[in-house]
Amino acid sequence: MGRWRGALTFLVVLVGAVAFAAGGWYVWLRDPEAAARPLPVPGGDQEVVWLYPSTAGDAWSLFVIGLKRCEMPLNGAPSGVTVDDSAAFPEQTTAVPELVITRAGHDGQLRVRWYKISSEAPIGAWVEALSRRRPAPLAVVGGSTSDRAQELASALDRQVSWNGPRPLFLITTATVDSVLPDAADGFARASEQRNLADVYPGRTFRFCFTNGQMVRAVSDFVRQDPTLALPAAPKRPTVFPLEWADDPYSGDLYNQFREYLFDVLGGAAAPPRIVKDAAFTIPFSVGTFSRPNPGESAAVKAILSELPADTTERSILVLPTGSSAPARRVLLALAERVPQAGKRLVAVTGDGMSVNTFYRDTEWAWPARSIPIPLVLFTHSNPVGWDAPGDTSPPAGYRLQPKTSTEEVFLDHTLARALIAAAFAGQPARLLGSADEVAANLRSRADKFFDDKGNRRSLGGEHVVVVRPTLRYGDTTPGAVRPDATIDVYRREDDGRTWTRVGSVPVR
């Protein structure tokens, strides 16, 4: 009996020791410093960090395309750029994806590496680990969302000690104008809010447009497009601004649309009719495919009660949502209840809905035939800029074909072109080793791409997309085959007033 008791005791102790050891290994594996391990940088080379979540495989693929296309001629002349993508998609998920950029006649290689954000390796851990390595990165590319951009900017700002100049922060798609202080706990006075570029001041460069710029571009286009004509004076244009309370993107865009439309549609002297109703603040955005949720149903009912009686008078419906589903449900409900809705309403939004929703995925994401209300949205670059048939300039395997939107690729390409031009600018011809010098080159661009804070300038380069349903009211040739809608894309020219149509795609 004693022998069995001793064996049992030994077994319990052994199991406990194994569990303790396993726990130690687990803690080590969970240690952010252990998980966030930047690679060494060979002598003479420099690094740019692409700091994105480990789930951002699709975004990385688009970034690779945008960067690889920097090999294409620039303004008719060879770019001299070579992008080695052999390690861009490693077979092992734990390996670090990497692109290596060289430029003809220049010494040094620029290595772009995807360091993956995860629960084991959060943003702060990566920033701290990168600060200890020599050399420091030239730049960190990130900010796919406004929350993540603020977190990364704050982490970079707090980390003052680096082995070299502090890296630049290149923002991709974070559009919020101003952010709360880190310790605001969800509330701060307007005077306490800061422009996102001021969180990491002097070293932040934003390549996308902001919410305010989007609102101004979309609103200006609607006012100028004769096919979306609003009522002329003395009538007051009517605006129905909705917001979804569980979507922070929605709240910011909602406020910006209300303020700007008030100013440009008459201002205090002849104010537009901006309808206020408690039902327009929709509690949540979760719902089915086509049936509006209770909050959305209440908002639709309130719109019906306030819609101008004159059926020739068009009103603006503000749909500031970060996804297409809430907008789809509201527009379907209005289309069912408003006679000739396509002539009485125009919907506006920001960049929360991808053009792919209406183009590539329309069959299951956007029933254009059932939504006769035109929708105006914003894109940061041309979403229909496919390569022409027979064009041999794109690298093999990197042609842009009309299967999907090109917006993300062109935005990434814009960032990559700017970075390469600013980094391979040493004299004699070499890759710069100082983020300070790269920053100076970005600020001194001939096209004045950035303002004093580092935000992208307005009045040129904004793109607006109009989803124009084919209206069949009083159709005199009902048997004719026509598309369900047309996607028209317009680019604002540098004068800030002219809109040029750069593409038109039928939706069938």
Coordinates of C-alpha atoms in Angstrom, one line a residue:
M1 CA 0.0 0.0 0.0
G2 CA 2.8 2.4 0.9
R3 CA 4.5 1.6 -2.3
W4 CA 1.4 2.6 -4.3
R5 CA 1.0 5.7 -2.2
G6 CA 4.6 6.7 -3.0
A7 CA 4.1 6.1 -6.7
L8 CA 0.9 8.1 -6.6
T9 CA 2.7 11.0 -4.8
F10 CA 5.5 10.9 -7.3
L11 CA 3.0 11.0 -10.2
V12 CA 1.2 14.0 -8.7
V13 CA 4.5 15.8 -8.2
L14 CA 5.5 15.0 -11.8
V15 CA 2.2 16.2 -13.3
G16 CA 2.5 19.4 -11.3
A17 CA 6.1 20.0 -12.5
V18 CA 5.1 19.4 -16.1
A19 CA 2.1 21.8 -15.7
F20 CA 4.4 24.4 -14.1
A21 CA 6.9 24.1 -16.9
A22 CA 4.2 24.3 -19.5
G23 CA 2.8 27.3 -17.8
G24 CA 6.3 28.9 -17.9
W25 CA 6.6 28.2 -21.6
Y26 CA 3.1 29.6 -22.2
V27 CA 4.0 32.8 -20.3
W28 CA 7.2 33.1 -22.2
L29 CA 5.4 32.6 -25.5
R30 CA 2.8 35.2 -24.4
D31 CA 5.5 37.6 -23.4
P32 CA 5.2 40.6 -25.8
E33 CA 9.0 41.1 -25.8
A34 CA 9.5 37.5 -26.9
A35 CA 6.9 37.6 -29.6
A36 CA 7.8 41.0 -31.1
R37 CA 11.3 40.2 -32.6
P38 CA 12.3 42.5 -35.5
L39 CA 14.8 41.0 -37.9
P40 CA 18.3 42.4 -38.2
V41 CA 19.1 44.9 -41.0
P42 CA 22.2 44.2 -43.1
G43 CA 24.8 46.9 -43.3
G44 CA 24.1 49.6 -45.8
D45 CA 20.4 48.7 -46.0
Q46 CA 17.4 50.3 -44.3
E47 CA 14.0 49.1 -43.2
V48 CA 10.4 50.2 -43.5
V49 CA 8.0 48.5 -41.2
W50 CA 4.5 47.5 -42.4
L51 CA 2.8 47.2 -39.0
Y52 CA -0.6 45.5 -39.5
P53 CA -2.6 42.7 -37.8
S54 CA -1.7 39.1 -38.5
T55 CA -5.1 38.8 -40.2
A56 CA -4.3 41.4 -42.9
G57 CA -3.2 39.0 -45.6
D58 CA -5.5 40.6 -48.2
A59 CA -4.2 44.1 -47.4
W60 CA -0.6 42.9 -47.7
S61 CA -1.3 41.4 -51.1
L62 CA -2.7 44.7 -52.4
F63 CA 0.3 46.5 -50.9
V64 CA 2.7 44.2 -52.6
I65 CA 0.9 44.9 -55.9
G66 CA 1.1 48.6 -55.4
L67 CA 4.8 48.5 -54.5
K68 CA 5.7 46.1 -57.3
R69 CA 4.1 48.4 -59.9
C70 CA 6.7 51.0 -58.9
E71 CA 8.9 49.2 -61.4
M72 CA 6.7 50.6 -64.2
P73 CA 7.9 53.7 -66.2
L74 CA 7.3 57.0 -64.6
N75 CA 6.2 59.9 -66.8
G76 CA 7.4 57.9 -69.8
A77 CA 10.9 57.3 -68.4
P78 CA 12.2 54.1 -66.8
S79 CA 11.8 54.2 -63.0
G80 CA 15.1 52.3 -62.3
V81 CA 13.3 50.6 -59.4
T82 CA 13.4 46.8 -58.8
V83 CA 11.2 45.1 -56.2
D84 CA 12.3 41.6 -55.2
D85 CA 9.1 39.9 -54.1
S86 CA 10.5 36.4 -53.7
A87 CA 10.0 36.6 -49.9
A88 CA 6.7 38.4 -49.9
F89 CA 4.6 35.4 -49.3
P90 CA 6.6 32.8 -47.3
E91 CA 5.1 29.4 -46.8
Q92 CA 5.5 29.5 -43.0
T93 CA 3.0 31.8 -41.4
T94 CA 5.5 32.6 -38.6
A95 CA 8.1 33.9 -41.2
V96 CA 8.3 37.6 -41.8
P97 CA 7.1 38.7 -45.3
E98 CA 9.6 41.0 -47.0
L99 CA 10.0 43.1 -50.1
V100 CA 13.5 44.3 -51.1
I101 CA 13.7 47.5 -53.1
T102 CA 16.7 48.7 -55.1
R103 CA 17.2 51.6 -57.5
A104 CA 19.6 51.6 -60.4
G105 CA 22.7 53.6 -59.7
H106 CA 22.0 53.8 -55.9
D107 CA 23.8 52.0 -53.1
G108 CA 21.7 50.3 -50.5
Q109 CA 18.5 48.3 -50.3
L110 CA 15.2 49.2 -48.7
R111 CA 13.6 46.3 -47.0
V112 CA 9.8 46.5 -46.4
R113 CA 8.8 44.0 -43.7
W114 CA 5.4 43.0 -42.4
Y115 CA 5.6 42.7 -38.6
K116 CA 2.3 41.2 -37.4
I117 CA 0.3 42.7 -34.6
S118 CA -1.4 40.2 -32.4
S119 CA -2.5 39.7 -28.8
E120 CA 1.0 38.2 -28.1
A121 CA 2.8 41.1 -29.9
P122 CA 0.7 44.3 -29.6
I123 CA 1.6 47.6 -31.1
G124 CA 3.4 48.9 -28.1
A125 CA 5.6 45.8 -27.9
W126 CA 6.7 46.2 -31.5
V127 CA 7.5 49.9 -31.1
E128 CA 9.6 49.1 -28.0
A129 CA 11.4 46.2 -29.7
L130 CA 12.2 48.3 -32.8
S131 CA 13.5 51.1 -30.7
R132 CA 16.2 48.8 -29.2
R133 CA 17.4 47.5 -32.6
R134 CA 20.1 49.2 -34.6
P135 CA 19.3 50.8 -37.0
A136 CA 15.9 52.2 -36.3
P137 CA 13.4 51.9 -39.1
L138 CA 13.1 54.8 -41.5
A139 CA 9.3 54.6 -41.3
V140 CA 6.4 52.7 -40.0
V141 CA 3.5 52.2 -42.3
G142 CA 0.1 51.6 -40.6
G143 CA -3.1 53.1 -39.4
S144 CA -5.6 51.0 -41.3
T145 CA -8.3 52.3 -38.9
S146 CA -8.5 55.5 -37.0
D147 CA -8.3 53.8 -33.6
R148 CA -5.3 51.7 -34.6
A149 CA -3.6 54.8 -36.1
Q150 CA -4.0 56.8 -32.8
E151 CA -2.7 53.8 -30.8
L152 CA 0.4 53.5 -33.0
A153 CA 1.0 57.3 -33.1
S154 CA 0.8 57.5 -29.3
A155 CA 3.2 54.6 -29.0
L156 CA 5.7 56.2 -31.3
D157 CA 5.4 59.5 -29.5
R158 CA 6.0 58.0 -26.1
Q159 CA 9.1 56.1 -27.3
V160 CA 11.7 58.9 -27.4
S161 CA 14.8 56.7 -27.3
W162 CA 15.9 55.1 -30.6
N163 CA 19.1 54.0 -32.2
G164 CA 19.0 56.8 -34.7
P165 CA 16.4 59.4 -35.7
R166 CA 12.8 58.5 -34.7
P167 CA 11.0 56.7 -37.6
L168 CA 8.3 58.4 -39.6
F169 CA 4.6 57.3 -39.4
L170 CA 3.0 56.9 -42.8
I171 CA -0.8 56.6 -42.4
T172 CA -2.6 54.5 -45.0
T173 CA -6.4 54.7 -44.5
A174 CA -7.2 56.3 -41.1
T175 CA -9.6 59.1 -41.9
V176 CA -10.6 60.7 -38.6
D177 CA -9.7 64.4 -38.4
S178 CA -9.4 64.9 -34.6
V179 CA -8.9 62.4 -31.8
L180 CA -9.5 62.4 -28.0
P181 CA -6.5 62.5 -25.7
D182 CA -5.4 59.1 -24.6
A183 CA -6.7 59.5 -21.1
A184 CA -10.0 61.1 -22.1
D185 CA -12.1 57.9 -21.4
G186 CA -14.5 58.6 -24.3
F187 CA -15.1 62.3 -23.6
A188 CA -13.1 65.5 -24.2
R189 CA -14.0 69.1 -25.0
A190 CA -13.5 70.2 -28.5
S191 CA -10.6 72.3 -27.5
E192 CA -8.8 69.3 -26.0
Q193 CA -9.1 67.2 -29.2
R194 CA -6.0 67.0 -31.5
N195 CA -5.6 66.5 -35.2
L196 CA -4.4 62.9 -35.7
A197 CA -1.2 64.1 -37.3
D198 CA -0.4 66.0 -34.1
V199 CA -0.3 62.9 -31.9
Y200 CA 3.1 62.2 -33.3
P201 CA 3.9 65.7 -34.4
G202 CA 6.4 66.5 -37.2
R203 CA 6.9 62.9 -38.2
T204 CA 3.4 61.9 -39.4
F205 CA 2.4 61.8 -43.1
R206 CA -1.2 60.9 -44.1
F207 CA -1.7 59.5 -47.6
C208 CA -5.5 59.2 -47.4
F209 CA -8.0 62.0 -47.2
T210 CA -9.8 62.8 -43.9
N211 CA -13.5 62.6 -43.0
G212 CA -13.8 66.4 -43.4
Q213 CA -12.3 66.3 -46.8
M214 CA -14.6 63.4 -47.9
V215 CA -17.7 65.3 -46.7
R216 CA -16.7 68.4 -48.6
A217 CA -15.9 66.5 -51.8
V218 CA -19.2 64.5 -51.8
S219 CA -21.3 67.5 -50.8
D220 CA -19.7 69.8 -53.4
F221 CA -20.2 67.2 -56.1
V222 CA -23.9 66.7 -55.3
R223 CA -24.4 70.5 -55.4
Q224 CA -22.8 70.7 -58.9
D225 CA -24.1 67.6 -60.7
P226 CA -27.3 68.6 -62.6
T227 CA -28.6 65.0 -62.6
L228 CA -28.8 65.2 -58.8
A229 CA -30.2 68.7 -58.7
L230 CA -31.4 70.0 -55.4
P231 CA -34.3 72.5 -55.1
A232 CA -33.4 76.1 -56.1
A233 CA -34.2 79.1 -54.0
P234 CA -36.5 80.2 -52.5
K235 CA -37.1 76.5 -51.6
R236 CA -34.9 75.1 -48.8
P237 CA -33.1 71.8 -49.4
T238 CA -34.1 69.1 -47.0
V239 CA -31.5 66.9 -45.3
F240 CA -32.1 63.7 -43.4
P241 CA -28.9 62.9 -41.4
L242 CA -28.9 59.4 -39.9
E243 CA -26.2 57.9 -37.6
W244 CA -25.6 54.4 -36.0
A245 CA -24.7 54.7 -32.3
D246 CA -22.5 51.6 -32.3
D247 CA -20.3 52.8 -35.1
P248 CA -17.8 55.5 -34.1
Y249 CA -17.1 56.2 -37.8
S250 CA -20.8 57.0 -38.2
G251 CA -20.9 59.6 -35.5
D252 CA -17.9 61.6 -36.7
L253 CA -19.1 61.6 -40.3
Y254 CA -22.7 62.5 -39.2
N255 CA -21.6 65.6 -37.5
Q256 CA -19.3 66.7 -40.3
F257 CA -22.1 66.3 -42.9
R258 CA -24.6 68.2 -40.8
E259 CA -22.2 71.1 -40.3
Y260 CA -20.9 71.4 -43.8
L261 CA -24.3 71.0 -45.5
F262 CA -25.7 73.7 -43.3
D263 CA -23.0 76.1 -44.4
V264 CA -23.0 75.3 -48.1
L265 CA -26.7 75.0 -48.6
G266 CA -27.5 78.5 -47.3
G267 CA -25.9 79.0 -43.9
A268 CA -27.5 81.1 -41.2
A269 CA -28.9 83.6 -43.7
A270 CA -31.0 81.0 -45.6
P271 CA -30.6 77.8 -43.7
P272 CA -31.4 74.4 -45.3
R273 CA -34.0 72.3 -43.6
I274 CA -31.9 69.8 -41.7
V275 CA -34.5 67.5 -40.1
K276 CA -33.9 66.5 -36.5
D277 CA -35.5 63.5 -35.0
A278 CA -34.5 61.2 -32.1
A279 CA -35.2 58.3 -34.4
F280 CA -32.3 59.3 -36.6
T281 CA -29.9 58.1 -34.0
I282 CA -30.2 54.4 -34.6
P283 CA -29.1 52.3 -31.6
F284 CA -27.3 49.5 -33.5
S285 CA -26.3 48.4 -37.0
V286 CA -26.9 44.7 -36.7
G287 CA -29.7 43.3 -38.9
T288 CA -30.7 40.9 -41.7
F289 CA -29.9 41.3 -45.3
S290 CA -33.0 43.3 -46.4
R291 CA -35.3 43.8 -43.4
P292 CA -34.4 47.0 -41.4
N293 CA -33.9 46.5 -37.7
P294 CA -36.2 48.3 -35.2
G295 CA -34.1 51.4 -35.0
E296 CA -33.8 51.6 -38.8
S297 CA -37.6 51.1 -39.2
A298 CA -38.2 54.0 -36.9
A299 CA -35.8 56.2 -38.9
V300 CA -37.5 55.3 -42.2
K301 CA -40.9 56.1 -40.7
A302 CA -39.7 59.5 -39.5
I303 CA -38.3 60.3 -43.0
L304 CA -41.6 59.4 -44.6
S305 CA -43.4 61.8 -42.3
E306 CA -41.0 64.7 -43.1
L307 CA -40.4 64.1 -46.8
P308 CA -41.4 67.2 -48.9
A309 CA -44.8 66.8 -50.5
D310 CA -43.5 68.1 -53.9
T311 CA -42.4 65.0 -55.7
T312 CA -40.1 67.0 -57.9
E313 CA -38.0 68.2 -55.0
R314 CA -35.0 66.1 -54.2
S315 CA -33.8 65.7 -50.6
I316 CA -30.4 64.5 -49.3
L317 CA -30.2 61.4 -47.1
V318 CA -27.0 61.1 -45.1
L319 CA -25.9 57.5 -44.5
P320 CA -22.6 57.7 -42.6
T321 CA -22.0 54.0 -42.1
G322 CA -18.8 51.9 -42.1
S323 CA -20.4 49.0 -44.0
S324 CA -23.0 48.6 -46.7
A325 CA -25.6 46.5 -44.8
P326 CA -27.3 49.2 -42.8
A327 CA -27.5 51.5 -45.9
R328 CA -28.8 48.7 -48.0
R329 CA -31.7 48.0 -45.5
V330 CA -32.6 51.7 -45.2
L331 CA -32.6 52.3 -48.9
L332 CA -34.6 49.1 -49.7
A333 CA -37.2 50.2 -47.1
L334 CA -37.5 53.7 -48.5
A335 CA -37.7 52.3 -52.1
E336 CA -40.7 50.2 -51.1
R337 CA -42.5 53.1 -49.4
V338 CA -41.6 56.3 -51.4
P339 CA -43.2 56.7 -54.8
Q340 CA -40.5 57.6 -57.4
A341 CA -37.9 57.4 -54.7
G342 CA -35.1 57.7 -57.3
K343 CA -36.2 61.2 -58.2
R344 CA -36.9 62.4 -54.6
L345 CA -33.8 61.3 -52.7
V346 CA -30.1 61.1 -53.1
A347 CA -28.0 59.3 -50.6
V348 CA -24.5 60.4 -49.6
T349 CA -21.8 58.7 -47.5
G350 CA -18.0 58.5 -47.0
D351 CA -15.5 55.8 -47.8
G352 CA -17.1 53.1 -45.6
M353 CA -18.6 51.2 -48.6
S354 CA -16.2 49.6 -51.0
V355 CA -16.8 50.1 -54.7
N356 CA -16.6 46.3 -54.9
T357 CA -20.0 46.2 -53.1
F358 CA -21.7 47.6 -56.2
Y359 CA -19.4 46.2 -58.8
R360 CA -17.8 42.8 -58.0
D361 CA -20.2 41.7 -55.3
T362 CA -23.4 43.3 -56.5
E363 CA -25.1 40.0 -57.2
W364 CA -25.3 39.2 -53.4
A365 CA -24.3 42.5 -51.7
W366 CA -26.3 45.2 -53.5
P367 CA -29.6 44.5 -55.4
A368 CA -29.3 47.6 -57.6
R369 CA -32.5 46.8 -59.5
S370 CA -34.4 47.1 -56.2
I371 CA -32.7 50.3 -55.0
P372 CA -33.6 53.2 -57.4
I373 CA -32.1 55.9 -55.1
P374 CA -28.7 57.2 -56.4
L375 CA -25.8 56.9 -53.9
V376 CA -22.7 59.1 -53.9
L377 CA -19.6 57.9 -52.1
F378 CA -16.0 58.7 -51.7
T379 CA -12.8 56.9 -52.8
H380 CA -9.2 57.9 -52.1
S381 CA -8.0 57.0 -55.6
N382 CA -9.4 55.7 -58.9
P383 CA -11.3 52.5 -58.3
V384 CA -11.6 51.6 -62.0
G385 CA -8.1 52.3 -63.2
W386 CA -7.5 48.9 -64.9
D387 CA -4.6 48.4 -67.3
A388 CA -5.5 48.7 -71.0
P389 CA -5.5 45.6 -73.0
G390 CA -2.1 45.1 -74.6
D391 CA -0.3 47.3 -72.1
T392 CA 3.1 45.7 -71.5
S393 CA 4.4 48.1 -68.8
P394 CA 3.0 46.3 -65.7
P395 CA 5.4 43.6 -64.2
A396 CA 4.4 40.1 -65.1
G397 CA 1.6 38.9 -62.9
Y398 CA 0.8 42.4 -61.6
R399 CA -1.7 43.6 -64.2
L400 CA -4.8 45.3 -62.9
Q401 CA -7.8 43.6 -64.6
P402 CA -11.5 44.5 -64.4
K403 CA -12.3 41.9 -61.8
T404 CA -12.1 44.1 -58.7
S405 CA -11.7 47.7 -57.6
T406 CA -8.2 49.3 -58.0
E407 CA -8.6 51.9 -55.2
E408 CA -6.5 50.2 -52.6
V409 CA -3.7 49.3 -55.0
F410 CA -3.4 52.9 -56.3
L411 CA -3.4 54.3 -52.8
D412 CA -0.6 51.9 -51.8
H413 CA 1.2 52.8 -55.0
T414 CA 1.0 56.5 -54.2
L415 CA 2.6 55.9 -50.8
A416 CA 5.3 53.6 -52.3
R417 CA 6.2 56.0 -55.1
A418 CA 6.6 58.9 -52.5
L419 CA 8.6 56.8 -50.1
I420 CA 11.0 55.5 -52.8
A421 CA 11.6 59.0 -54.2
A422 CA 12.2 60.4 -50.8
A423 CA 14.4 57.6 -49.5
F424 CA 16.6 57.0 -52.6
A425 CA 17.7 60.7 -52.7
G426 CA 21.2 60.7 -51.2
Q427 CA 24.2 62.4 -52.8
P428 CA 26.1 60.7 -54.2
A429 CA 23.3 58.4 -55.4
R430 CA 22.4 56.3 -52.4
L431 CA 19.7 55.2 -50.0
L432 CA 19.3 57.7 -47.2
G433 CA 20.0 56.4 -43.7
S434 CA 18.1 59.1 -41.8
A435 CA 14.4 59.5 -41.2
D436 CA 15.0 63.2 -40.8
E437 CA 16.2 63.5 -44.4
V438 CA 13.4 61.4 -45.7
A439 CA 10.9 63.6 -43.9
A440 CA 12.5 66.7 -45.3
N441 CA 12.1 65.3 -48.8
L442 CA 8.4 64.4 -48.3
R443 CA 7.7 68.0 -47.1
S444 CA 9.5 69.6 -50.0
R445 CA 7.6 67.7 -52.8
A446 CA 7.0 70.0 -55.8
D447 CA 3.3 69.0 -55.8
K448 CA 2.9 70.2 -52.2
F449 CA 1.2 66.8 -51.4
F450 CA 1.2 67.4 -47.7
D451 CA 0.1 70.4 -45.5
D452 CA 2.2 71.8 -42.6
K453 CA 0.9 69.1 -40.3
G454 CA 1.5 66.2 -42.7
N455 CA -2.0 65.7 -43.8
R456 CA -2.8 65.2 -47.5
R457 CA -4.0 68.4 -49.1
S458 CA -7.5 68.9 -50.5
L459 CA -8.7 70.3 -53.8
G460 CA -7.2 67.8 -56.2
G461 CA -7.1 64.0 -56.4
E462 CA -10.3 63.3 -54.5
H463 CA -12.6 60.7 -56.3
V464 CA -16.3 60.5 -56.0
V465 CA -18.4 57.5 -57.2
V466 CA -22.0 57.8 -58.2
V467 CA -24.1 54.6 -58.2
R468 CA -26.8 55.6 -60.7
P469 CA -29.7 53.2 -60.8
T470 CA -31.6 52.8 -64.1
L471 CA -34.9 54.5 -63.4
R472 CA -37.9 52.8 -65.1
Y473 CA -40.6 55.4 -64.2
G474 CA -42.7 55.9 -67.3
D475 CA -40.4 53.6 -69.4
T476 CA -41.4 53.9 -73.0
T477 CA -39.4 50.9 -74.1
P478 CA -39.9 48.4 -71.4
G479 CA -38.4 45.6 -73.4
A480 CA -35.0 47.3 -73.9
V481 CA -32.0 45.6 -72.2
R482 CA -30.3 48.1 -69.9
P483 CA -28.0 47.8 -66.9
D484 CA -29.5 47.8 -63.4
A485 CA -27.2 50.7 -62.6
T486 CA -24.2 52.6 -63.8
I487 CA -21.1 53.3 -61.7
D488 CA -19.7 56.7 -62.7
V489 CA -16.3 57.8 -61.2
Y490 CA -15.2 61.4 -61.1
R491 CA -11.9 63.0 -60.1
R492 CA -11.6 66.5 -58.7
E493 CA -9.1 68.6 -60.6
D494 CA -6.5 70.8 -58.9
D495 CA -8.6 74.0 -59.3
G496 CA -11.0 72.5 -56.7
R497 CA -14.1 73.1 -58.8
T498 CA -13.9 70.9 -61.9
W499 CA -14.9 67.3 -61.8
T500 CA -13.7 65.0 -64.6
R501 CA -15.4 61.7 -65.3
V502 CA -12.6 59.1 -65.4
G503 CA -14.7 55.9 -65.7
S504 CA -18.1 54.5 -66.2
V505 CA -19.1 50.8 -65.5
P506 CA -22.5 49.2 -66.1
V507 CA -23.9 47.0 -63.3
R508 CA -25.9 44.0 -64.7

